[in-house]
Amino acid sequence: MDKLLCDELVQEIFQRLPPSTSSSVSLVSKRWLYLYRTSKTSLSLRLTPHDYTIPSLSSLLSHYPFLSSLSLLLAPDPTTTKSTTFADHLLLLVSSFCPQLHSLRFLAGPVSLSSLTSLSAACTQLTYLCINLSRPLFLVWILNFPSLKELSILVCCGEGLEQAVDGNTEYGFCADDDSDAELGLESLCLSGIGADDWGLGWLWRSCRKLKKLQFRSCEGIGDGGSFSSFVRCLQGVQEVELRTCRTIIDGVLVKLAENCDSLTSLLVYDGGSREGLLRFFSQSRCNLQKLDLRLPLDLKNDHLLAVTMNFRSLSSLKLQSCCLVSGEGLRALGAALSSGLEELALVNCDVVEREPGLLSTLGQNFRQLRKLDLSYNEMLVDKELASMLVSCNYLVDLRLRGCKGLTNAAMVSVFKSCKYLENVDIIRCCGIQAEAIEFFVMNSPQLRQVQVEQSKISDAAKTWASHKFIEAVA
């Protein structure tokens, strides 16, 4: 039986198996073990910083010759410290054994320029790269990756100063060099950048094809905080994310309003002053379609009014922990965006619980909603939810995670009003019991995924879900 199928067909079958069951086929026979390994194109590993890690990784990678995607993460160990030398050894192994990589996520510590040079020579097809770097930053090595489209850099403190300085001399570039390049990067994510990280100006001037830009835990944009080079990469940018970057958010928003007409998606997480947000909402000339504001402590009704005046093409609006927004602002938003909004999130927004009837009004305004997220509104009750859902008949995705005030009656309302629902999240909804979930699962023809505690899924519901290809996620 083992020899009836050719190798190519067996490998094709292995590639189509779900991840939860695919590894078990390697236990059938040595042939299947070999074919399973050679059919794998993606691998994710969590390593430990010990001496035996390097030979073990070498042996492991030698069995997976056709990897196109690899993720290596070094687990934290308080008894050891990450070194550039150790990370370099690991990266050299990747260069040696994985020449067909298209995607590499390498978070095993800061790497040197010499190891990056070896990687660029071996993995010429890399389109995505995520790495750690030490200060000072010398970024001209990016030129050696002509196919690179997505780059993520996490700056960390530690060993690596000597290697970076030597590499700088070797490449013949200085941190403040005025020379520009033509990089093919379309997506750039920077984490841990400070105002005194010189050399970023070269990167900004060389990234003229950027479509997506992300800042995470950054205290500056480099080069002493100057925005003169930064603005040169903004033309054509469509998506911007600013996560926990309080010191630079206002400056970035100003430059986006002045220099980026192509922006369609903006995410701000934990930051943005009242004046900075209002200036962007009032002055930006872009056709914003997606707006995601999480923990914007200064967000008030006047901000929402500015959004209604300037961004009437919004299709997605997400608000999280907006404690100063009232029903007046949300109702004005509903009236202005009634025809186009397809996704709405009001996560942990106490105005949902504070003003009875608000959800009913929003439901009547947003009848075209496809996705609705009301997670972590702990005092949300069945009646208020039902009053909104009765008008939102086209929902395909509903998230109610952490809404402890909901009961079984809420699931009855969801069933009656949301006939097209495909995904629902009701984890941590203490008042919703197993019998209501069983009723909902067995009577929702379009359902494809339900997120709920395993203890609440009855045997009958599990059997029905397996027959109807409904995924139950805990």
Tab-separated table of N, CA, C and O in Angstrom, residues 367-432:
chain	number	residue	atom	x	y	z
A	367	ARG	N	-26.847	50.034	8.390
A	367	ARG	CA	-27.540	48.818	7.964
A	367	ARG	C	-26.696	47.951	7.035
A	367	ARG	O	-27.011	46.775	6.838
A	368	GLN	N	-25.616	48.507	6.486
A	368	GLN	CA	-24.771	47.752	5.567
A	368	GLN	C	-23.575	47.114	6.264
A	368	GLN	O	-22.689	46.561	5.600
A	369	LEU	N	-23.541	47.161	7.578
A	369	LEU	CA	-22.407	46.604	8.313
A	369	LEU	C	-22.193	45.125	7.970
A	369	LEU	O	-23.142	44.340	7.939
A	370	ARG	N	-20.912	44.787	7.787
A	370	ARG	CA	-20.534	43.393	7.577
A	370	ARG	C	-19.794	42.828	8.789
A	370	ARG	O	-19.861	41.636	9.056
A	371	LYS	N	-19.096	43.703	9.495
A	371	LYS	CA	-18.343	43.275	10.676
A	371	LYS	C	-18.652	44.196	11.853
A	371	LYS	O	-18.629	45.416	11.698
A	372	LEU	N	-18.909	43.585	13.015
A	372	LEU	CA	-19.231	44.355	14.217
A	372	LEU	C	-18.478	43.764	15.399
A	372	LEU	O	-18.519	42.551	15.640
A	373	ASP	N	-17.772	44.618	16.144
A	373	ASP	CA	-17.003	44.185	17.314
A	373	ASP	C	-17.414	45.041	18.520
A	373	ASP	O	-17.166	46.242	18.553
A	374	LEU	N	-18.053	44.398	19.491
A	374	LEU	CA	-18.460	45.069	20.735
A	374	LEU	C	-17.784	44.421	21.948
A	374	LEU	O	-18.320	44.426	23.049
A	375	SER	N	-16.618	43.881	21.746
A	375	SER	CA	-15.923	43.126	22.784
A	375	SER	C	-15.617	43.972	24.020
A	375	SER	O	-15.397	45.187	23.931
A	376	TYR	N	-15.639	43.279	25.172
A	376	TYR	CA	-15.234	43.846	26.467
A	376	TYR	C	-16.079	45.023	26.924
A	376	TYR	O	-15.618	45.851	27.700
A	377	ASN	N	-17.316	45.090	26.438
A	377	ASN	CA	-18.306	45.977	27.057
A	377	ASN	C	-19.062	45.121	28.077
A	377	ASN	O	-20.097	44.532	27.772
A	378	GLU	N	-18.518	45.046	29.274
A	378	GLU	CA	-18.942	44.039	30.243
A	378	GLU	C	-20.388	44.193	30.688
A	378	GLU	O	-21.029	43.213	31.074
A	379	MET	N	-20.920	45.404	30.639
A	379	MET	CA	-22.284	45.641	31.113
A	379	MET	C	-23.304	45.662	29.977
A	379	MET	O	-24.466	45.991	30.189
A	380	LEU	N	-22.875	45.316	28.763
A	380	LEU	CA	-23.805	45.261	27.640
A	380	LEU	C	-24.861	44.178	27.896
A	380	LEU	O	-24.519	43.052	28.260
A	381	VAL	N	-26.125	44.522	27.719
A	381	VAL	CA	-27.208	43.579	28.016
A	381	VAL	C	-27.883	43.112	26.726
A	381	VAL	O	-27.725	43.705	25.659
A	382	ASP	N	-28.628	42.051	26.847
A	382	ASP	CA	-29.273	41.416	25.692
A	382	ASP	C	-30.135	42.397	24.897
A	382	ASP	O	-30.104	42.418	23.661
A	383	LYS	N	-30.930	43.188	25.604
A	383	LYS	CA	-31.895	44.075	24.946
A	383	LYS	C	-31.193	45.084	24.046
A	383	LYS	O	-31.636	45.344	22.912
A	384	GLU	N	-30.100	45.673	24.549
A	384	GLU	CA	-29.373	46.667	23.763
A	384	GLU	C	-28.736	46.037	22.524
A	384	GLU	O	-28.773	46.605	21.431
A	385	LEU	N	-28.147	44.849	22.691
A	385	LEU	CA	-27.555	44.166	21.537
A	385	LEU	C	-28.609	43.829	20.497
A	385	LEU	O	-28.426	44.061	19.293
A	386	ALA	N	-29.734	43.297	20.953
A	386	ALA	CA	-30.808	42.907	20.025
A	386	ALA	C	-31.345	44.102	19.255
A	386	ALA	O	-31.681	43.992	18.074
A	387	SER	N	-31.405	45.267	19.916
A	387	SER	CA	-31.939	46.467	19.260
A	387	SER	C	-31.065	46.925	18.105
A	387	SER	O	-31.534	47.560	17.160
A	388	MET	N	-29.764	46.593	18.167
A	388	MET	CA	-28.865	46.942	17.059
A	388	MET	C	-28.884	45.875	15.977
A	388	MET	O	-28.959	46.177	14.776
A	389	LEU	N	-28.860	44.611	16.392
A	389	LEU	CA	-28.770	43.521	15.423
A	389	LEU	C	-30.000	43.430	14.534
A	389	LEU	O	-29.899	42.969	13.389
A	390	VAL	N	-31.153	43.862	15.020
A	390	VAL	CA	-32.372	43.754	14.233
A	390	VAL	C	-32.278	44.570	12.941
A	390	VAL	O	-32.977	44.282	11.952
A	391	SER	N	-31.369	45.582	12.931
A	391	SER	CA	-31.188	46.400	11.727
A	391	SER	C	-29.973	45.993	10.914
A	391	SER	O	-29.805	46.429	9.776
A	392	CYS	N	-29.115	45.163	11.501
A	392	CYS	CA	-27.861	44.783	10.833
A	392	CYS	C	-27.985	43.361	10.307
A	392	CYS	O	-27.412	42.420	10.883
A	393	ASN	N	-28.692	43.200	9.228
A	393	ASN	CA	-29.019	41.868	8.726
A	393	ASN	C	-27.948	41.254	7.831
A	393	ASN	O	-28.086	40.102	7.414
A	394	TYR	N	-26.887	42.009	7.537
A	394	TYR	CA	-25.880	41.507	6.603
A	394	TYR	C	-24.550	41.185	7.281
A	394	TYR	O	-23.544	40.999	6.605
A	395	LEU	N	-24.549	41.095	8.595
A	395	LEU	CA	-23.313	40.802	9.317
A	395	LEU	C	-22.774	39.421	8.948
A	395	LEU	O	-23.515	38.439	8.892
A	396	VAL	N	-21.459	39.359	8.730
A	396	VAL	CA	-20.784	38.070	8.523
A	396	VAL	C	-19.800	37.786	9.654
A	396	VAL	O	-19.361	36.653	9.833
A	397	ASP	N	-19.447	38.813	10.421
A	397	ASP	CA	-18.471	38.657	11.505
A	397	ASP	C	-18.959	39.448	12.722
A	397	ASP	O	-19.168	40.656	12.631
A	398	LEU	N	-19.116	38.745	13.858
A	398	LEU	CA	-19.609	39.376	15.087
A	398	LEU	C	-18.713	38.964	16.242
A	398	LEU	O	-18.514	37.773	16.502
A	399	ARG	N	-18.194	39.960	16.972
A	399	ARG	CA	-17.296	39.694	18.104
A	399	ARG	C	-17.889	40.301	19.377
A	399	ARG	O	-18.088	41.514	19.457
A	400	LEU	N	-18.131	39.417	20.341
A	400	LEU	CA	-18.731	39.823	21.619
A	400	LEU	C	-17.879	39.347	22.792
A	400	LEU	O	-18.374	39.191	23.902
A	401	ARG	N	-16.612	39.123	22.562
A	401	ARG	CA	-15.724	38.581	23.593
A	401	ARG	C	-15.741	39.464	24.848
A	401	ARG	O	-15.635	40.682	24.783
A	402	GLY	N	-15.863	38.816	25.998
A	402	GLY	CA	-15.789	39.531	27.265
A	402	GLY	C	-17.032	40.317	27.644
A	402	GLY	O	-16.999	41.094	28.598
A	403	CYS	N	-18.130	40.130	26.918
A	403	CYS	CA	-19.392	40.813	27.265
A	403	CYS	C	-20.124	39.956	28.301
A	403	CYS	O	-20.985	39.126	27.961
A	404	LYS	N	-19.774	40.150	29.558
A	404	LYS	CA	-20.235	39.277	30.629
A	404	LYS	C	-21.722	39.428	30.933
A	404	LYS	O	-22.324	38.552	31.564
A	405	GLY	N	-22.332	40.534	30.505
A	405	GLY	CA	-23.741	40.756	30.808
A	405	GLY	C	-24.707	40.054	29.869
A	405	GLY	O	-25.911	40.029	30.118
A	406	LEU	N	-24.203	39.477	28.787
A	406	LEU	CA	-25.071	38.796	27.820
A	406	LEU	C	-25.463	37.414	28.326
A	406	LEU	O	-24.703	36.749	29.024
A	407	THR	N	-26.658	36.976	27.931
A	407	THR	CA	-27.166	35.668	28.332
A	407	THR	C	-27.556	34.858	27.089
A	407	THR	O	-27.313	35.280	25.950
A	408	ASN	N	-28.210	33.724	27.318
A	408	ASN	CA	-28.641	32.875	26.200
A	408	ASN	C	-29.553	33.609	25.233
A	408	ASN	O	-29.578	33.316	24.030
A	409	ALA	N	-30.295	34.583	25.754
A	409	ALA	CA	-31.213	35.340	24.891
A	409	ALA	C	-30.467	36.083	23.789
A	409	ALA	O	-31.016	36.315	22.699
A	410	ALA	N	-29.220	36.455	24.061
A	410	ALA	CA	-28.429	37.162	23.049
A	410	ALA	C	-28.197	36.275	21.831
A	410	ALA	O	-28.248	36.739	20.685
A	411	MET	N	-27.951	34.979	22.049
A	411	MET	CA	-27.717	34.075	20.937
A	411	MET	C	-28.979	33.862	20.109
A	411	MET	O	-28.904	33.661	18.890
A	412	VAL	N	-30.125	33.918	20.751
A	412	VAL	CA	-31.388	33.825	20.018
A	412	VAL	C	-31.539	35.038	19.095
A	412	VAL	O	-31.936	34.916	17.927
A	413	SER	N	-31.177	36.231	19.608
A	413	SER	CA	-31.252	37.451	18.795
A	413	SER	C	-30.286	37.390	17.622
A	413	SER	O	-30.616	37.795	16.495
A	414	VAL	N	-29.078	36.880	17.888
A	414	VAL	CA	-28.090	36.742	16.818
A	414	VAL	C	-28.621	35.802	15.742
A	414	VAL	O	-28.521	36.075	14.539
A	415	PHE	N	-29.199	34.689	16.154
A	415	PHE	CA	-29.742	33.718	15.201
A	415	PHE	C	-30.864	34.329	14.348
A	415	PHE	O	-30.910	34.147	13.132
A	416	LYS	N	-31.760	35.076	14.968
A	416	LYS	CA	-32.899	35.638	14.256
A	416	LYS	C	-32.497	36.728	13.272
A	416	LYS	O	-33.071	36.837	12.181
A	417	SER	N	-31.514	37.548	13.642
A	417	SER	CA	-31.190	38.734	12.844
A	417	SER	C	-30.035	38.543	11.868
A	417	SER	O	-29.960	39.243	10.859
A	418	CYS	N	-29.115	37.617	12.178
A	418	CYS	CA	-27.874	37.516	11.401
A	418	CYS	C	-27.826	36.200	10.637
A	418	CYS	O	-27.107	35.260	11.030
A	419	LYS	N	-28.563	36.115	9.562
A	419	LYS	CA	-28.666	34.876	8.790
A	419	LYS	C	-27.422	34.588	7.952
A	419	LYS	O	-27.241	33.461	7.491
A	420	TYR	N	-26.563	35.599	7.750
A	420	TYR	CA	-25.380	35.410	6.916
A	420	TYR	C	-24.102	35.290	7.738
A	420	TYR	O	-23.005	35.298	7.188
A	421	LEU	N	-24.236	35.161	9.034
A	421	LEU	CA	-23.082	35.162	9.924
A	421	LEU	C	-22.164	33.965	9.655
A	421	LEU	O	-22.611	32.819	9.617
A	422	GLU	N	-20.872	34.263	9.494
A	422	GLU	CA	-19.871	33.222	9.246
A	422	GLU	C	-18.937	33.024	10.439
A	422	GLU	O	-18.491	31.907	10.694
A	423	ASN	N	-18.632	34.095	11.155
A	423	ASN	CA	-17.708	34.019	12.291
A	423	ASN	C	-18.314	34.728	13.497
A	423	ASN	O	-18.846	35.840	13.366
A	424	VAL	N	-18.202	34.098	14.673
A	424	VAL	CA	-18.699	34.710	15.901
A	424	VAL	C	-17.729	34.391	17.028
A	424	VAL	O	-17.209	33.284	17.139
A	425	ASP	N	-17.456	35.393	17.865
A	425	ASP	CA	-16.558	35.250	19.011
A	425	ASP	C	-17.341	35.547	20.286
A	425	ASP	O	-17.763	36.684	20.512
A	426	ILE	N	-17.538	34.522	21.120
A	426	ILE	CA	-18.283	34.688	22.381
A	426	ILE	C	-17.479	34.114	23.550
A	426	ILE	O	-18.040	33.632	24.531
A	427	ILE	N	-16.158	34.189	23.443
A	427	ILE	CA	-15.299	33.771	24.556
A	427	ILE	C	-15.487	34.733	25.725
A	427	ILE	O	-15.638	35.941	25.534
A	428	ARG	N	-15.487	34.187	26.938
A	428	ARG	CA	-15.619	34.952	28.186
A	428	ARG	C	-16.968	35.645	28.315
A	428	ARG	O	-17.080	36.684	28.970
A	429	CYS	N	-17.955	35.104	27.673
A	429	CYS	CA	-19.335	35.579	27.876
A	429	CYS	C	-19.974	34.626	28.885
A	429	CYS	O	-20.594	33.615	28.510
A	430	CYS	N	-19.800	34.956	30.155
A	430	CYS	CA	-20.154	34.020	31.230
A	430	CYS	C	-21.624	33.624	31.218
A	430	CYS	O	-21.977	32.502	31.603
A	431	GLY	N	-22.507	34.535	30.786
A	431	GLY	CA	-23.938	34.267	30.843
A	431	GLY	C	-24.464	33.422	29.704
A	431	GLY	O	-25.627	33.009	29.726
A	432	ILE	N	-23.662	33.152	28.701
A	432	ILE	CA	-24.088	32.331	27.570
A	432	ILE	C	-23.679	30.890	27.837
A	432	ILE	O	-22.492	30.584	27.991
